[in-house]
Amino acid sequence: MTAPHVIRVLLVDDQPLLRSGFRALLDLEDDIEVVAEAGDGAEGLALARQHVPDVALVDIRMPRVDGIETTRRIAADPALAGVHVVILTNYGMDAYVLDALRAGAAGFLVKDVLPEDFLHAVRVAARGDALLAPSITRRLIDRYVSQPALPATDSALCLEELTSREREAVALVARGLANDEIADRMVITPLTAKTHINRAMTKLRARDRAQLVVLAYESGLVTPGSRRAGPDLPGPASYRHRVRGPASRGA
């Protein structure tokens, strides 16, 4: 009988008390193993290269090398392509959210997250799914709303490489739909929906679904509150980049 996969986690935070608390919670789970801890980004990067974890939980503000730069270096290292970075943040850190997603973060968790949501989030991230806490998603959308329209970007030009169905699938991902919901909306199978999303990620060079969401907004494919991705799209309140509820199938 094949042994269940154990999710290997790296903790990177400059506050020892927080690291201890997260580790104590993770150590209670049979399918999760904390392989190392680091007190800053430079040490975290070295340990990531040494242990190659499935998930790196990284504080956004640290001495020497901060969480955004740590994420950027992990994402740029081919040897760490399988490492999914989840940024640990506090409320009021909105200015860093978009930068971290652009750097390659798979998502965010606020540090006062409930224990069960924290554990679920680690499993979701290990699976490669986008992970944005609802409160952060809402404020990220608001930030886009407040910004003036942007000129054409490289992202917009890359969208020209997508088929119409791939563009539709990307827009639905940006609206927060899971693969089975995208399949229902497009009247295709979940496997075909997943294929459209994976091909779009490859063409756009998106590391994961979180970056796909950012690209969709930056390119203008989706605008907050619009219905450009198809009829009867859910509004921002229906976004499902969340840590609560059963895990959905990822791309």
mmCIF file of C-alpha atoms in Angstrom:
data_model
loop_
_atom_site.group_PDB
_atom_site.id
_atom_site.type_symbol
_atom_site.label_atom_id
_atom_site.label_comp_id
_atom_site.label_asym_id
_atom_site.label_seq_id
_atom_site.Cartn_x
_atom_site.Cartn_y
_atom_site.Cartn_z
ATOM 1 C CA MET A 1 0.000 0.000 0.000
ATOM 2 C CA THR A 2 1.387 3.394 -0.999
ATOM 3 C CA ALA A 3 2.118 5.712 1.924
ATOM 4 C CA PRO A 4 0.182 9.004 1.872
ATOM 5 C CA HIS A 5 2.099 12.045 0.680
ATOM 6 C CA VAL A 6 3.428 14.168 3.530
ATOM 7 C CA ILE A 7 3.370 17.922 2.902
ATOM 8 C CA ARG A 8 6.781 19.384 3.704
ATOM 9 C CA VAL A 9 6.590 22.895 5.144
ATOM 10 C CA LEU A 10 9.206 25.608 5.686
ATOM 11 C CA LEU A 11 8.409 28.353 8.217
ATOM 12 C CA VAL A 12 10.027 31.762 7.627
ATOM 13 C CA ASP A 13 9.184 34.443 10.197
ATOM 14 C CA ASP A 14 11.321 36.728 12.339
ATOM 15 C CA GLN A 15 9.091 36.232 15.397
ATOM 16 C CA PRO A 16 10.063 33.010 17.238
ATOM 17 C CA LEU A 17 6.799 32.923 19.185
ATOM 18 C CA LEU A 18 4.724 32.912 16.001
ATOM 19 C CA ARG A 19 6.922 30.255 14.435
ATOM 20 C CA SER A 20 6.523 28.091 17.520
ATOM 21 C CA GLY A 21 2.762 28.482 17.445
ATOM 22 C CA PHE A 22 2.486 27.588 13.769
ATOM 23 C CA ARG A 23 4.837 24.637 14.216
ATOM 24 C CA ALA A 24 2.921 23.274 17.193
ATOM 25 C CA LEU A 25 -0.258 23.324 15.122
ATOM 26 C CA LEU A 26 1.334 21.732 12.059
ATOM 27 C CA ASP A 27 3.091 19.032 14.089
ATOM 28 C CA LEU A 28 -0.292 17.665 15.184
ATOM 29 C CA GLU A 29 -1.134 16.671 11.602
ATOM 30 C CA ASP A 30 -0.084 13.284 10.227
ATOM 31 C CA ASP A 31 0.132 14.542 6.644
ATOM 32 C CA ILE A 32 2.228 17.657 7.363
ATOM 33 C CA GLU A 33 5.883 17.907 8.399
ATOM 34 C CA VAL A 34 7.784 21.081 9.271
ATOM 35 C CA VAL A 35 11.209 20.487 7.740
ATOM 36 C CA ALA A 36 12.883 23.726 8.857
ATOM 37 C CA GLU A 37 12.440 27.183 10.387
ATOM 38 C CA ALA A 38 14.111 30.472 9.479
ATOM 39 C CA GLY A 39 14.172 33.878 11.132
ATOM 40 C CA ASP A 40 14.666 35.950 7.973
ATOM 41 C CA GLY A 41 14.411 35.711 4.213
ATOM 42 C CA ALA A 42 18.082 35.036 3.520
ATOM 43 C CA GLU A 43 18.101 32.060 5.870
ATOM 44 C CA GLY A 44 14.728 30.978 4.509
ATOM 45 C CA LEU A 45 16.023 30.949 0.940
ATOM 46 C CA ALA A 46 19.033 28.858 1.941
ATOM 47 C CA LEU A 47 16.809 26.376 3.770
ATOM 48 C CA ALA A 48 14.395 26.240 0.842
ATOM 49 C CA ARG A 49 17.267 25.193 -1.409
ATOM 50 C CA GLN A 50 18.425 22.650 1.148
ATOM 51 C CA HIS A 51 15.045 21.028 1.881
ATOM 52 C CA VAL A 52 12.911 21.890 -1.206
ATOM 53 C CA PRO A 53 9.612 22.012 0.740
ATOM 54 C CA ASP A 54 6.163 21.756 -0.796
ATOM 55 C CA VAL A 55 5.008 24.922 0.978
ATOM 56 C CA ALA A 56 6.962 27.885 2.343
ATOM 57 C CA LEU A 57 5.052 30.034 4.833
ATOM 58 C CA VAL A 58 6.825 33.390 4.610
ATOM 59 C CA ASP A 59 6.320 36.537 6.688
ATOM 60 C CA ILE A 60 6.022 39.591 4.457
ATOM 61 C CA ARG A 61 8.157 41.926 6.612
ATOM 62 C CA MET A 62 11.502 40.615 7.857
ATOM 63 C CA PRO A 63 15.057 41.901 8.317
ATOM 64 C CA ARG A 64 17.808 41.389 5.714
ATOM 65 C CA VAL A 65 15.564 39.963 2.991
ATOM 66 C CA ASP A 66 11.822 40.593 3.164
ATOM 67 C CA GLY A 67 9.043 38.220 2.160
ATOM 68 C CA ILE A 68 8.532 39.700 -1.308
ATOM 69 C CA GLU A 69 12.186 39.384 -2.274
ATOM 70 C CA THR A 70 12.340 35.894 -0.755
ATOM 71 C CA THR A 71 9.334 34.918 -2.863
ATOM 72 C CA ARG A 72 10.887 36.440 -5.980
ATOM 73 C CA ARG A 73 14.118 34.480 -5.514
ATOM 74 C CA ILE A 74 12.289 31.214 -4.858
ATOM 75 C CA ALA A 75 10.132 31.707 -7.956
ATOM 76 C CA ALA A 76 13.204 32.476 -10.075
ATOM 77 C CA ASP A 77 15.072 29.315 -9.031
ATOM 78 C CA PRO A 78 14.263 26.363 -11.350
ATOM 79 C CA ALA A 79 15.273 23.955 -8.596
ATOM 80 C CA LEU A 80 12.456 25.367 -6.434
ATOM 81 C CA ALA A 81 9.727 25.276 -9.083
ATOM 82 C CA GLY A 82 7.597 23.003 -6.898
ATOM 83 C CA VAL A 83 7.719 25.272 -3.842
ATOM 84 C CA HIS A 84 4.455 27.136 -3.211
ATOM 85 C CA VAL A 85 4.971 30.336 -1.217
ATOM 86 C CA VAL A 86 2.189 31.528 1.067
ATOM 87 C CA ILE A 87 2.713 35.005 2.493
ATOM 88 C CA LEU A 88 1.843 35.537 6.157
ATOM 89 C CA THR A 89 0.586 39.050 6.739
ATOM 90 C CA ASN A 90 -1.365 41.317 9.042
ATOM 91 C CA TYR A 91 -4.352 43.479 8.161
ATOM 92 C CA GLY A 92 -3.342 46.820 6.705
ATOM 93 C CA MET A 93 -0.587 45.392 4.497
ATOM 94 C CA ASP A 94 -2.473 45.927 1.220
ATOM 95 C CA ALA A 95 0.352 47.860 -0.425
ATOM 96 C CA TYR A 96 2.417 44.668 -0.541
ATOM 97 C CA VAL A 97 -0.244 42.251 -1.778
ATOM 98 C CA LEU A 98 0.066 42.866 -5.512
ATOM 99 C CA ASP A 99 3.872 43.004 -5.388
ATOM 100 C CA ALA A 100 4.009 39.615 -3.676
ATOM 101 C CA LEU A 101 1.609 38.041 -6.168
ATOM 102 C CA ARG A 102 3.695 39.420 -9.016
ATOM 103 C CA ALA A 103 6.784 37.986 -7.338
ATOM 104 C CA GLY A 104 5.233 34.517 -7.450
ATOM 105 C CA ALA A 105 3.345 34.013 -4.187
ATOM 106 C CA ALA A 106 0.586 31.408 -4.357
ATOM 107 C CA GLY A 107 -1.483 33.433 -1.927
ATOM 108 C CA PHE A 108 -1.885 35.074 1.448
ATOM 109 C CA LEU A 109 -2.938 34.231 4.969
ATOM 110 C CA VAL A 110 -3.623 36.694 7.750
ATOM 111 C CA LYS A 111 -1.847 35.717 10.949
ATOM 112 C CA ASP A 112 -5.016 35.592 13.039
ATOM 113 C CA VAL A 113 -6.532 32.903 10.806
ATOM 114 C CA LEU A 114 -8.454 30.153 12.602
ATOM 115 C CA PRO A 115 -6.436 26.940 13.169
ATOM 116 C CA GLU A 116 -8.667 24.807 10.944
ATOM 117 C CA ASP A 117 -8.480 27.388 8.160
ATOM 118 C CA PHE A 118 -4.710 27.606 8.512
ATOM 119 C CA LEU A 119 -4.318 23.841 8.107
ATOM 120 C CA HIS A 120 -6.719 23.769 5.179
ATOM 121 C CA ALA A 121 -4.755 26.592 3.554
ATOM 122 C CA VAL A 122 -1.484 24.663 3.779
ATOM 123 C CA ARG A 123 -3.101 21.704 2.024
ATOM 124 C CA VAL A 124 -4.657 23.945 -0.637
ATOM 125 C CA ALA A 125 -1.303 25.616 -1.319
ATOM 126 C CA ALA A 126 0.493 22.266 -1.528
ATOM 127 C CA ARG A 127 -1.988 21.247 -4.201
ATOM 128 C CA GLY A 128 -1.004 24.303 -6.259
ATOM 129 C CA ASP A 129 -4.269 26.221 -5.934
ATOM 130 C CA ALA A 130 -4.492 29.990 -5.511
ATOM 131 C CA LEU A 131 -5.028 31.022 -1.928
ATOM 132 C CA LEU A 132 -6.356 34.474 -1.081
ATOM 133 C CA ALA A 133 -8.128 35.144 2.187
ATOM 134 C CA PRO A 134 -11.503 36.798 1.480
ATOM 135 C CA SER A 135 -10.593 40.008 3.333
ATOM 136 C CA ILE A 136 -7.435 40.440 1.264
ATOM 137 C CA THR A 137 -9.201 39.569 -1.994
ATOM 138 C CA ARG A 138 -11.836 42.230 -1.336
ATOM 139 C CA ARG A 139 -9.254 44.935 -0.675
ATOM 140 C CA LEU A 140 -7.164 43.858 -3.660
ATOM 141 C CA ILE A 141 -10.208 44.316 -5.912
ATOM 142 C CA ASP A 142 -10.907 47.701 -4.321
ATOM 143 C CA ARG A 143 -7.371 48.749 -5.137
ATOM 144 C CA TYR A 144 -7.921 47.944 -8.806
ATOM 145 C CA VAL A 145 -11.170 49.905 -8.754
ATOM 146 C CA SER A 146 -9.416 52.993 -7.405
ATOM 147 C CA GLN A 147 -6.657 52.922 -10.017
ATOM 148 C CA PRO A 148 -6.951 54.695 -13.388
ATOM 149 C CA ALA A 149 -7.093 52.583 -16.520
ATOM 150 C CA LEU A 150 -3.668 51.257 -17.459
ATOM 151 C CA PRO A 151 -2.113 51.332 -20.937
ATOM 152 C CA ALA A 152 -1.575 48.118 -22.862
ATOM 153 C CA THR A 153 0.867 45.847 -21.051
ATOM 154 C CA ASP A 154 2.944 42.805 -21.919
ATOM 155 C CA SER A 155 0.194 40.786 -20.247
ATOM 156 C CA ALA A 156 -2.369 42.189 -22.673
ATOM 157 C CA LEU A 157 -0.147 41.299 -25.609
ATOM 158 C CA CYS A 158 0.318 37.764 -24.287
ATOM 159 C CA LEU A 159 -3.457 37.341 -24.160
ATOM 160 C CA GLU A 160 -3.445 37.457 -27.943
ATOM 161 C CA GLU A 161 -1.813 34.021 -27.861
ATOM 162 C CA LEU A 162 -4.818 32.510 -26.075
ATOM 163 C CA THR A 163 -7.764 30.926 -27.814
ATOM 164 C CA SER A 164 -11.190 32.392 -27.120
ATOM 165 C CA ARG A 165 -12.012 29.469 -24.831
ATOM 166 C CA GLU A 166 -8.758 29.870 -22.916
ATOM 167 C CA ARG A 167 -9.488 33.575 -22.454
ATOM 168 C CA GLU A 168 -12.949 32.740 -21.170
ATOM 169 C CA ALA A 169 -11.529 30.192 -18.722
ATOM 170 C CA VAL A 170 -8.934 32.686 -17.443
ATOM 171 C CA ALA A 171 -11.615 35.319 -16.915
ATOM 172 C CA LEU A 172 -13.681 32.855 -14.899
ATOM 173 C CA VAL A 173 -10.642 31.935 -12.785
ATOM 174 C CA ALA A 174 -10.208 35.654 -12.079
ATOM 175 C CA ARG A 175 -13.861 35.806 -11.037
ATOM 176 C CA GLY A 176 -13.138 33.178 -8.388
ATOM 177 C CA LEU A 177 -14.725 30.082 -9.919
ATOM 178 C CA ALA A 178 -13.363 26.592 -9.294
ATOM 179 C CA ASN A 179 -12.812 24.153 -12.163
ATOM 180 C CA ASP A 180 -16.166 22.403 -11.820
ATOM 181 C CA GLU A 181 -17.958 25.778 -11.796
ATOM 182 C CA ILE A 182 -15.989 26.911 -14.841
ATOM 183 C CA ALA A 183 -16.954 23.671 -16.573
ATOM 184 C CA ASP A 184 -20.636 24.301 -15.828
ATOM 185 C CA ARG A 185 -20.421 27.870 -17.107
ATOM 186 C CA MET A 186 -18.607 26.893 -20.306
ATOM 187 C CA VAL A 187 -20.644 23.685 -20.803
ATOM 188 C CA ILE A 188 -17.552 21.482 -20.870
ATOM 189 C CA THR A 189 -16.102 18.794 -18.617
ATOM 190 C CA PRO A 190 -13.976 19.730 -15.569
ATOM 191 C CA LEU A 191 -11.016 18.024 -17.253
ATOM 192 C CA THR A 192 -11.393 20.219 -20.333
ATOM 193 C CA ALA A 193 -11.689 23.297 -18.114
ATOM 194 C CA LYS A 194 -8.486 22.290 -16.352
ATOM 195 C CA THR A 195 -6.780 21.812 -19.726
ATOM 196 C CA HIS A 196 -7.792 25.302 -20.902
ATOM 197 C CA ILE A 197 -6.451 26.811 -17.666
ATOM 198 C CA ASN A 198 -3.174 24.887 -17.759
ATOM 199 C CA ARG A 199 -2.558 25.867 -21.384
ATOM 200 C CA ALA A 200 -3.275 29.497 -20.559
ATOM 201 C CA MET A 201 -0.868 29.361 -17.618
ATOM 202 C CA THR A 202 1.831 27.968 -19.904
ATOM 203 C CA LYS A 203 1.286 30.617 -22.592
ATOM 204 C CA LEU A 204 1.183 33.454 -20.054
ATOM 205 C CA ARG A 205 4.087 31.989 -18.074
ATOM 206 C CA ALA A 206 1.993 32.147 -14.913
ATOM 207 C CA ARG A 207 3.440 30.193 -12.008
ATOM 208 C CA ASP A 208 0.011 29.370 -10.566
ATOM 209 C CA ARG A 209 -3.634 30.446 -10.484
ATOM 210 C CA ALA A 210 -2.871 33.412 -8.221
ATOM 211 C CA GLN A 211 -0.624 34.918 -10.888
ATOM 212 C CA LEU A 212 -3.257 34.115 -13.499
ATOM 213 C CA VAL A 213 -5.720 36.256 -11.526
ATOM 214 C CA VAL A 214 -3.262 39.160 -11.420
ATOM 215 C CA LEU A 215 -2.585 38.893 -15.160
ATOM 216 C CA ALA A 216 -6.299 38.862 -15.934
ATOM 217 C CA TYR A 217 -6.783 42.166 -14.113
ATOM 218 C CA GLU A 218 -3.564 43.814 -15.274
ATOM 219 C CA SER A 219 -4.321 42.990 -18.905
ATOM 220 C CA GLY A 220 -7.859 44.325 -18.714
ATOM 221 C CA LEU A 221 -9.394 40.937 -19.534
ATOM 222 C CA VAL A 222 -11.436 41.339 -16.356
ATOM 223 C CA THR A 223 -12.366 44.528 -14.551
ATOM 224 C CA PRO A 224 -13.872 44.602 -11.045
ATOM 225 C CA GLY A 225 -17.656 44.466 -11.177
ATOM 226 C CA SER A 226 -17.775 43.839 -14.930
ATOM 227 C CA ARG A 227 -19.455 40.978 -16.758
ATOM 228 C CA ARG A 228 -16.969 40.756 -19.572
ATOM 229 C CA ALA A 229 -16.223 37.075 -18.969
ATOM 230 C CA GLY A 230 -19.731 35.967 -19.834
ATOM 231 C CA PRO A 231 -23.361 36.291 -18.747
ATOM 232 C CA ASP A 232 -24.354 36.341 -15.100
ATOM 233 C CA LEU A 233 -20.862 36.279 -13.672
ATOM 234 C CA PRO A 234 -20.702 36.549 -9.894
ATOM 235 C CA GLY A 235 -19.627 39.899 -8.538
ATOM 236 C CA PRO A 236 -16.688 40.429 -6.179
ATOM 237 C CA ALA A 237 -18.689 39.258 -3.173
ATOM 238 C CA SER A 238 -18.811 35.784 -4.710
ATOM 239 C CA TYR A 239 -15.060 35.349 -5.015
ATOM 240 C CA ARG A 240 -13.988 31.921 -3.899
ATOM 241 C CA HIS A 241 -10.248 32.366 -3.329
ATOM 242 C CA ARG A 242 -10.815 31.372 0.281
ATOM 243 C CA VAL A 243 -9.583 29.147 3.022
ATOM 244 C CA ARG A 244 -12.990 28.010 4.262
ATOM 245 C CA GLY A 245 -15.025 25.134 2.903
ATOM 246 C CA PRO A 246 -14.132 21.924 1.102
ATOM 247 C CA ALA A 247 -11.121 21.920 -1.174
ATOM 248 C CA SER A 248 -11.900 22.446 -4.827
ATOM 249 C CA ARG A 249 -10.085 20.823 -7.676
ATOM 250 C CA GLY A 250 -7.135 22.902 -8.792
ATOM 251 C CA ALA A 251 -5.607 23.462 -12.157
#
